[in-house]
Amino acid sequence: MLPIVDGPLDWPADGALFLRARDGWPLHQRAFPGLLCEQTFRPEADRLARSGLALADADGDLSLQSLVLVLPPRQRDEARALFARAVDRARPGGRVLACVANDEGAKSAQADLARLAGPLGQLSKHKCRAFWTAPLAQEGVDAELLAQWRQADAPRPIADGRFHSRPGLFAWDRIDPASALLAQHLPTTLRGEAADLGAGFGFLSAELLARCAGITSLDLYEAERRALDLARQNLAALSSKPMGFHWHDVTVGLGRAFDVIVSNPPFHAQGRADRPDIGRRFIAVAAQALRPGGELWIVANRHLPYETALQEHFPQVRTVVQQGGFKVVHARRP
């Protein structure tokens, strides 16, 4: 926000659209009338809502804006698609303003936006780089590149067409080996109402349904809406059993009970740092949600310190297998 607060940019009278918005004190240091935020990652969307910031409707048709703010993700195809969307959402004469941390690809991101929209202004501070377009005009944008980048993160088939995925999701272009290891060791005797916590594009859920005929219903919980939409598509034709798809932050709890829970918990949020606290919270939430006799099947990188949390919440814990840097753990409620 420094180019707006300290110059050289002005806050437009008709407000601005903020793509991949995240809450923080810079958004509250002064009034920014007409700010509309968009965020597909549920924990960040919830933080924005709690702060009283306006959130765009997921299915809404957004009007063109005089200013589009962007916090590009690390995955380059996803970031390029977001730059294309930002340019599309800017009205003639509007600007796109982006910011990236230096150690998360600021130089490359700035070069990409310049390729698309021409020469940029820039400001560096706090180990980050903010960069912005000149007032956009049709002749200043590379129309061919814009058309290409609109589709840069489009859903596409993976795993020999078994699933659809898209750039920016976890292990987006392959079956994650940790999830595959967990699926391989799921017993066929699992039965009852099941949940998949951190379901991604739906691989574990599909395996659970395929291997365990006794599963009577399945609920998928996923914080990233872009992944959940694909999970719904990927599982649509697999089973006639009841399925629920929840855009949900698992760490706040589930609010209902299950007989079986499977999970490959995330150990990052939207930054690079390891976040084992997320996995530990998944374990605690699973313990709260399982009925007596219920089972948790979880996989994680071998180095992640989940054993204490498992033993704190479950009296019966066993490591099923350690292989390829991963561990599969089974826990049961008494």
JSON list of C-alpha atoms in Angstrom, two decimals, residues 22-181:
[
{"chain": "A", "resi": 22, "resn": "ARG", "atom": "CA", "xyz": [-4.90, -10.77, 2.71]},
{"chain": "A", "resi": 23, "resn": "ASP", "atom": "CA", "xyz": [-5.80, -8.82, 5.82]},
{"chain": "A", "resi": 24, "resn": "GLY", "atom": "CA", "xyz": [-3.25, -6.72, 7.68]},
{"chain": "A", "resi": 25, "resn": "TRP", "atom": "CA", "xyz": [-2.74, -3.38, 9.33]},
{"chain": "A", "resi": 26, "resn": "PRO", "atom": "CA", "xyz": [-1.92, -1.56, 6.04]},
{"chain": "A", "resi": 27, "resn": "LEU", "atom": "CA", "xyz": [-5.55, -2.02, 4.97]},
{"chain": "A", "resi": 28, "resn": "HIS", "atom": "CA", "xyz": [-6.72, -0.27, 8.15]},
{"chain": "A", "resi": 29, "resn": "GLN", "atom": "CA", "xyz": [-4.23, 2.60, 8.47]},
{"chain": "A", "resi": 30, "resn": "ARG", "atom": "CA", "xyz": [-6.66, 4.91, 6.68]},
{"chain": "A", "resi": 31, "resn": "ALA", "atom": "CA", "xyz": [-9.95, 4.72, 4.83]},
{"chain": "A", "resi": 32, "resn": "PHE", "atom": "CA", "xyz": [-9.91, 2.98, 1.44]},
{"chain": "A", "resi": 33, "resn": "PRO", "atom": "CA", "xyz": [-13.51, 3.52, 0.29]},
{"chain": "A", "resi": 34, "resn": "GLY", "atom": "CA", "xyz": [-14.86, 1.04, -2.23]},
{"chain": "A", "resi": 35, "resn": "LEU", "atom": "CA", "xyz": [-12.25, -1.68, -1.54]},
{"chain": "A", "resi": 36, "resn": "LEU", "atom": "CA", "xyz": [-13.56, -5.10, -2.64]},
{"chain": "A", "resi": 37, "resn": "CYS", "atom": "CA", "xyz": [-11.52, -8.18, -1.75]},
{"chain": "A", "resi": 38, "resn": "GLU", "atom": "CA", "xyz": [-11.39, -11.59, -3.42]},
{"chain": "A", "resi": 39, "resn": "GLN", "atom": "CA", "xyz": [-9.78, -14.63, -1.78]},
{"chain": "A", "resi": 40, "resn": "THR", "atom": "CA", "xyz": [-10.29, -18.34, -2.51]},
{"chain": "A", "resi": 41, "resn": "PHE", "atom": "CA", "xyz": [-8.35, -19.60, 0.56]},
{"chain": "A", "resi": 42, "resn": "ARG", "atom": "CA", "xyz": [-10.90, -19.89, 3.34]},
{"chain": "A", "resi": 43, "resn": "PRO", "atom": "CA", "xyz": [-8.74, -18.94, 6.38]},
{"chain": "A", "resi": 44, "resn": "GLU", "atom": "CA", "xyz": [-7.69, -15.69, 4.67]},
{"chain": "A", "resi": 45, "resn": "ALA", "atom": "CA", "xyz": [-11.24, -15.01, 3.47]},
{"chain": "A", "resi": 46, "resn": "ASP", "atom": "CA", "xyz": [-12.48, -15.46, 7.05]},
{"chain": "A", "resi": 47, "resn": "ARG", "atom": "CA", "xyz": [-9.85, -13.02, 8.37]},
{"chain": "A", "resi": 48, "resn": "LEU", "atom": "CA", "xyz": [-10.91, -10.41, 5.82]},
{"chain": "A", "resi": 49, "resn": "ALA", "atom": "CA", "xyz": [-14.56, -10.85, 6.79]},
{"chain": "A", "resi": 50, "resn": "ARG", "atom": "CA", "xyz": [-13.80, -10.59, 10.51]},
{"chain": "A", "resi": 51, "resn": "SER", "atom": "CA", "xyz": [-12.02, -7.29, 9.82]},
{"chain": "A", "resi": 52, "resn": "GLY", "atom": "CA", "xyz": [-15.12, -5.90, 8.16]},
{"chain": "A", "resi": 53, "resn": "LEU", "atom": "CA", "xyz": [-13.66, -5.82, 4.66]},
{"chain": "A", "resi": 54, "resn": "ALA", "atom": "CA", "xyz": [-16.03, -6.42, 1.74]},
{"chain": "A", "resi": 55, "resn": "LEU", "atom": "CA", "xyz": [-15.65, -9.79, 0.00]},
{"chain": "A", "resi": 56, "resn": "ALA", "atom": "CA", "xyz": [-16.57, -10.40, -3.62]},
{"chain": "A", "resi": 57, "resn": "ASP", "atom": "CA", "xyz": [-19.23, -13.02, -4.29]},
{"chain": "A", "resi": 58, "resn": "ALA", "atom": "CA", "xyz": [-17.59, -16.14, -5.70]},
{"chain": "A", "resi": 59, "resn": "ASP", "atom": "CA", "xyz": [-20.13, -16.28, -8.54]},
{"chain": "A", "resi": 60, "resn": "GLY", "atom": "CA", "xyz": [-20.54, -12.53, -8.97]},
{"chain": "A", "resi": 61, "resn": "ASP", "atom": "CA", "xyz": [-19.81, -10.62, -12.16]},
{"chain": "A", "resi": 62, "resn": "LEU", "atom": "CA", "xyz": [-17.30, -7.98, -11.04]},
{"chain": "A", "resi": 63, "resn": "SER", "atom": "CA", "xyz": [-17.42, -4.57, -12.66]},
{"chain": "A", "resi": 64, "resn": "LEU", "atom": "CA", "xyz": [-14.32, -2.99, -14.22]},
{"chain": "A", "resi": 65, "resn": "GLN", "atom": "CA", "xyz": [-12.13, -1.11, -11.77]},
{"chain": "A", "resi": 66, "resn": "SER", "atom": "CA", "xyz": [-9.82, 1.90, -11.88]},
{"chain": "A", "resi": 67, "resn": "LEU", "atom": "CA", "xyz": [-7.31, 0.00, -9.73]},
{"chain": "A", "resi": 68, "resn": "VAL", "atom": "CA", "xyz": [-6.73, -3.74, -9.35]},
{"chain": "A", "resi": 69, "resn": "LEU", "atom": "CA", "xyz": [-4.44, -4.83, -6.50]},
{"chain": "A", "resi": 70, "resn": "VAL", "atom": "CA", "xyz": [-2.76, -8.24, -6.73]},
{"chain": "A", "resi": 71, "resn": "LEU", "atom": "CA", "xyz": [-0.77, -10.43, -4.36]},
{"chain": "A", "resi": 72, "resn": "PRO", "atom": "CA", "xyz": [0.46, -13.03, -6.87]},
{"chain": "A", "resi": 73, "resn": "PRO", "atom": "CA", "xyz": [0.92, -16.64, -5.70]},
{"chain": "A", "resi": 74, "resn": "ARG", "atom": "CA", "xyz": [4.26, -18.42, -5.96]},
{"chain": "A", "resi": 75, "resn": "GLN", "atom": "CA", "xyz": [3.21, -20.85, -8.71]},
{"chain": "A", "resi": 76, "resn": "ARG", "atom": "CA", "xyz": [4.09, -19.04, -11.93]},
{"chain": "A", "resi": 77, "resn": "ASP", "atom": "CA", "xyz": [1.31, -20.26, -14.21]},
{"chain": "A", "resi": 78, "resn": "GLU", "atom": "CA", "xyz": [-1.27, -19.39, -11.56]},
{"chain": "A", "resi": 79, "resn": "ALA", "atom": "CA", "xyz": [0.37, -15.98, -11.09]},
{"chain": "A", "resi": 80, "resn": "ARG", "atom": "CA", "xyz": [0.35, -15.29, -14.82]},
{"chain": "A", "resi": 81, "resn": "ALA", "atom": "CA", "xyz": [-3.34, -16.18, -15.02]},
{"chain": "A", "resi": 82, "resn": "LEU", "atom": "CA", "xyz": [-3.99, -13.81, -12.13]},
{"chain": "A", "resi": 83, "resn": "PHE", "atom": "CA", "xyz": [-2.11, -10.99, -13.89]},
{"chain": "A", "resi": 84, "resn": "ALA", "atom": "CA", "xyz": [-4.25, -11.61, -16.98]},
{"chain": "A", "resi": 85, "resn": "ARG", "atom": "CA", "xyz": [-7.39, -11.48, -14.88]},
{"chain": "A", "resi": 86, "resn": "ALA", "atom": "CA", "xyz": [-6.23, -8.26, -13.21]},
{"chain": "A", "resi": 87, "resn": "VAL", "atom": "CA", "xyz": [-5.68, -6.62, -16.61]},
{"chain": "A", "resi": 88, "resn": "ASP", "atom": "CA", "xyz": [-9.11, -7.85, -17.74]},
{"chain": "A", "resi": 89, "resn": "ARG", "atom": "CA", "xyz": [-10.76, -6.36, -14.65]},
{"chain": "A", "resi": 90, "resn": "ALA", "atom": "CA", "xyz": [-9.08, -2.94, -15.06]},
{"chain": "A", "resi": 91, "resn": "ARG", "atom": "CA", "xyz": [-11.11, -0.36, -16.94]},
{"chain": "A", "resi": 92, "resn": "PRO", "atom": "CA", "xyz": [-9.47, 1.63, -19.80]},
{"chain": "A", "resi": 93, "resn": "GLY", "atom": "CA", "xyz": [-7.05, 4.02, -18.12]},
{"chain": "A", "resi": 94, "resn": "GLY", "atom": "CA", "xyz": [-6.98, 1.89, -14.96]},
{"chain": "A", "resi": 95, "resn": "ARG", "atom": "CA", "xyz": [-3.90, 0.39, -13.34]},
{"chain": "A", "resi": 96, "resn": "VAL", "atom": "CA", "xyz": [-2.74, -2.93, -11.91]},
{"chain": "A", "resi": 97, "resn": "LEU", "atom": "CA", "xyz": [-0.63, -2.76, -8.73]},
{"chain": "A", "resi": 98, "resn": "ALA", "atom": "CA", "xyz": [1.14, -5.91, -7.49]},
{"chain": "A", "resi": 99, "resn": "CYS", "atom": "CA", "xyz": [3.54, -6.75, -4.70]},
{"chain": "A", "resi": 100, "resn": "VAL", "atom": "CA", "xyz": [5.80, -9.78, -4.09]},
{"chain": "A", "resi": 101, "resn": "ALA", "atom": "CA", "xyz": [8.41, -10.53, -1.43]},
{"chain": "A", "resi": 102, "resn": "ASN", "atom": "CA", "xyz": [11.95, -10.50, -2.78]},
{"chain": "A", "resi": 103, "resn": "ASP", "atom": "CA", "xyz": [12.59, -14.11, -1.75]},
{"chain": "A", "resi": 104, "resn": "GLU", "atom": "CA", "xyz": [9.35, -15.34, -3.34]},
{"chain": "A", "resi": 105, "resn": "GLY", "atom": "CA", "xyz": [10.06, -14.26, -6.91]},
{"chain": "A", "resi": 106, "resn": "ALA", "atom": "CA", "xyz": [9.52, -10.49, -6.99]},
{"chain": "A", "resi": 107, "resn": "LYS", "atom": "CA", "xyz": [11.91, -9.96, -9.90]},
{"chain": "A", "resi": 108, "resn": "SER", "atom": "CA", "xyz": [10.29, -12.67, -12.05]},
{"chain": "A", "resi": 109, "resn": "ALA", "atom": "CA", "xyz": [6.78, -11.49, -11.23]},
{"chain": "A", "resi": 110, "resn": "GLN", "atom": "CA", "xyz": [7.63, -7.91, -12.16]},
{"chain": "A", "resi": 111, "resn": "ALA", "atom": "CA", "xyz": [9.14, -9.09, -15.44]},
{"chain": "A", "resi": 112, "resn": "ASP", "atom": "CA", "xyz": [5.98, -11.05, -16.23]},
{"chain": "A", "resi": 113, "resn": "LEU", "atom": "CA", "xyz": [3.64, -8.11, -15.65]},
{"chain": "A", "resi": 114, "resn": "ALA", "atom": "CA", "xyz": [5.93, -5.90, -17.75]},
{"chain": "A", "resi": 115, "resn": "ARG", "atom": "CA", "xyz": [5.79, -8.44, -20.61]},
{"chain": "A", "resi": 116, "resn": "LEU", "atom": "CA", "xyz": [2.01, -8.28, -20.47]},
{"chain": "A", "resi": 117, "resn": "ALA", "atom": "CA", "xyz": [1.33, -4.59, -19.87]},
{"chain": "A", "resi": 118, "resn": "GLY", "atom": "CA", "xyz": [4.46, -2.61, -20.75]},
{"chain": "A", "resi": 119, "resn": "PRO", "atom": "CA", "xyz": [6.81, -0.46, -18.61]},
{"chain": "A", "resi": 120, "resn": "LEU", "atom": "CA", "xyz": [6.14, -0.42, -14.87]},
{"chain": "A", "resi": 121, "resn": "GLY", "atom": "CA", "xyz": [6.73, 1.84, -11.91]},
{"chain": "A", "resi": 122, "resn": "GLN", "atom": "CA", "xyz": [8.22, 0.24, -8.82]},
{"chain": "A", "resi": 123, "resn": "LEU", "atom": "CA", "xyz": [8.98, 0.76, -5.13]},
{"chain": "A", "resi": 124, "resn": "SER", "atom": "CA", "xyz": [11.10, -1.51, -2.94]},
{"chain": "A", "resi": 125, "resn": "LYS", "atom": "CA", "xyz": [10.90, -1.65, 0.86]},
{"chain": "A", "resi": 126, "resn": "HIS", "atom": "CA", "xyz": [10.47, -4.19, 3.68]},
{"chain": "A", "resi": 127, "resn": "LYS", "atom": "CA", "xyz": [12.22, -6.84, 1.53]},
{"chain": "A", "resi": 128, "resn": "CYS", "atom": "CA", "xyz": [9.36, -6.62, -0.96]},
{"chain": "A", "resi": 129, "resn": "ARG", "atom": "CA", "xyz": [8.80, -5.03, -4.32]},
{"chain": "A", "resi": 130, "resn": "ALA", "atom": "CA", "xyz": [5.61, -3.21, -5.37]},
{"chain": "A", "resi": 131, "resn": "PHE", "atom": "CA", "xyz": [5.19, -2.58, -9.10]},
{"chain": "A", "resi": 132, "resn": "TRP", "atom": "CA", "xyz": [2.40, -1.06, -11.15]},
{"chain": "A", "resi": 133, "resn": "THR", "atom": "CA", "xyz": [1.34, -0.44, -14.72]},
{"chain": "A", "resi": 134, "resn": "ALA", "atom": "CA", "xyz": [0.90, 2.85, -16.49]},
{"chain": "A", "resi": 135, "resn": "PRO", "atom": "CA", "xyz": [-2.76, 3.71, -17.19]},
{"chain": "A", "resi": 136, "resn": "LEU", "atom": "CA", "xyz": [-3.84, 0.77, -19.33]},
{"chain": "A", "resi": 137, "resn": "ALA", "atom": "CA", "xyz": [-4.84, 1.21, -22.94]},
{"chain": "A", "resi": 138, "resn": "GLN", "atom": "CA", "xyz": [-5.68, -1.52, -25.44]},
{"chain": "A", "resi": 139, "resn": "GLU", "atom": "CA", "xyz": [-2.65, -0.82, -27.58]},
{"chain": "A", "resi": 140, "resn": "GLY", "atom": "CA", "xyz": [-0.29, -1.10, -24.60]},
{"chain": "A", "resi": 141, "resn": "VAL", "atom": "CA", "xyz": [-1.27, -4.68, -23.68]},
{"chain": "A", "resi": 142, "resn": "ASP", "atom": "CA", "xyz": [0.13, -7.73, -25.46]},
{"chain": "A", "resi": 143, "resn": "ALA", "atom": "CA", "xyz": [-3.19, -9.19, -26.65]},
{"chain": "A", "resi": 144, "resn": "GLU", "atom": "CA", "xyz": [-1.73, -12.55, -27.72]},
{"chain": "A", "resi": 145, "resn": "LEU", "atom": "CA", "xyz": [0.04, -13.05, -24.39]},
{"chain": "A", "resi": 146, "resn": "LEU", "atom": "CA", "xyz": [-3.09, -11.94, -22.53]},
{"chain": "A", "resi": 147, "resn": "ALA", "atom": "CA", "xyz": [-5.12, -14.64, -24.30]},
{"chain": "A", "resi": 148, "resn": "GLN", "atom": "CA", "xyz": [-2.49, -17.27, -23.45]},
{"chain": "A", "resi": 149, "resn": "TRP", "atom": "CA", "xyz": [-2.22, -16.31, -19.80]},
{"chain": "A", "resi": 150, "resn": "ARG", "atom": "CA", "xyz": [-5.99, -16.27, -19.27]},
{"chain": "A", "resi": 151, "resn": "GLN", "atom": "CA", "xyz": [-5.75, -20.06, -19.68]},
{"chain": "A", "resi": 152, "resn": "ALA", "atom": "CA", "xyz": [-2.43, -20.56, -17.88]},
{"chain": "A", "resi": 153, "resn": "ASP", "atom": "CA", "xyz": [-4.05, -22.10, -14.79]},
{"chain": "A", "resi": 154, "resn": "ALA", "atom": "CA", "xyz": [-7.05, -23.71, -16.51]},
{"chain": "A", "resi": 155, "resn": "PRO", "atom": "CA", "xyz": [-8.12, -27.17, -15.24]},
{"chain": "A", "resi": 156, "resn": "ARG", "atom": "CA", "xyz": [-6.57, -30.04, -17.18]},
{"chain": "A", "resi": 157, "resn": "PRO", "atom": "CA", "xyz": [-6.51, -33.85, -16.99]},
{"chain": "A", "resi": 158, "resn": "ILE", "atom": "CA", "xyz": [-3.79, -35.59, -14.95]},
{"chain": "A", "resi": 159, "resn": "ALA", "atom": "CA", "xyz": [-3.05, -39.19, -13.94]},
{"chain": "A", "resi": 160, "resn": "ASP", "atom": "CA", "xyz": [-4.00, -40.52, -17.40]},
{"chain": "A", "resi": 161, "resn": "GLY", "atom": "CA", "xyz": [-7.22, -38.53, -17.32]},
{"chain": "A", "resi": 162, "resn": "ARG", "atom": "CA", "xyz": [-8.50, -39.95, -14.05]},
{"chain": "A", "resi": 163, "resn": "PHE", "atom": "CA", "xyz": [-8.58, -36.53, -12.39]},
{"chain": "A", "resi": 164, "resn": "HIS", "atom": "CA", "xyz": [-8.64, -32.87, -13.36]},
{"chain": "A", "resi": 165, "resn": "SER", "atom": "CA", "xyz": [-6.34, -30.44, -11.58]},
{"chain": "A", "resi": 166, "resn": "ARG", "atom": "CA", "xyz": [-4.85, -27.00, -12.15]},
{"chain": "A", "resi": 167, "resn": "PRO", "atom": "CA", "xyz": [-1.63, -25.08, -11.43]},
{"chain": "A", "resi": 168, "resn": "GLY", "atom": "CA", "xyz": [-1.34, -23.66, -7.92]},
{"chain": "A", "resi": 169, "resn": "LEU", "atom": "CA", "xyz": [-2.94, -26.57, -6.09]},
{"chain": "A", "resi": 170, "resn": "PHE", "atom": "CA", "xyz": [-0.87, -28.87, -3.89]},
{"chain": "A", "resi": 171, "resn": "ALA", "atom": "CA", "xyz": [0.89, -31.51, -6.06]},
{"chain": "A", "resi": 172, "resn": "TRP", "atom": "CA", "xyz": [-1.31, -30.23, -8.87]},
{"chain": "A", "resi": 173, "resn": "ASP", "atom": "CA", "xyz": [0.18, -32.18, -11.80]},
{"chain": "A", "resi": 174, "resn": "ARG", "atom": "CA", "xyz": [0.57, -35.64, -10.24]},
{"chain": "A", "resi": 175, "resn": "ILE", "atom": "CA", "xyz": [-0.69, -37.98, -7.55]},
{"chain": "A", "resi": 176, "resn": "ASP", "atom": "CA", "xyz": [1.08, -36.91, -4.37]},
{"chain": "A", "resi": 177, "resn": "PRO", "atom": "CA", "xyz": [3.25, -39.86, -3.22]},
{"chain": "A", "resi": 178, "resn": "ALA", "atom": "CA", "xyz": [2.27, -39.40, 0.43]},
{"chain": "A", "resi": 179, "resn": "SER", "atom": "CA", "xyz": [-1.43, -39.58, -0.43]},
{"chain": "A", "resi": 180, "resn": "ALA", "atom": "CA", "xyz": [-0.77, -42.59, -2.66]},
{"chain": "A", "resi": 181, "resn": "LEU", "atom": "CA", "xyz": [1.00, -44.34, 0.23]}
]
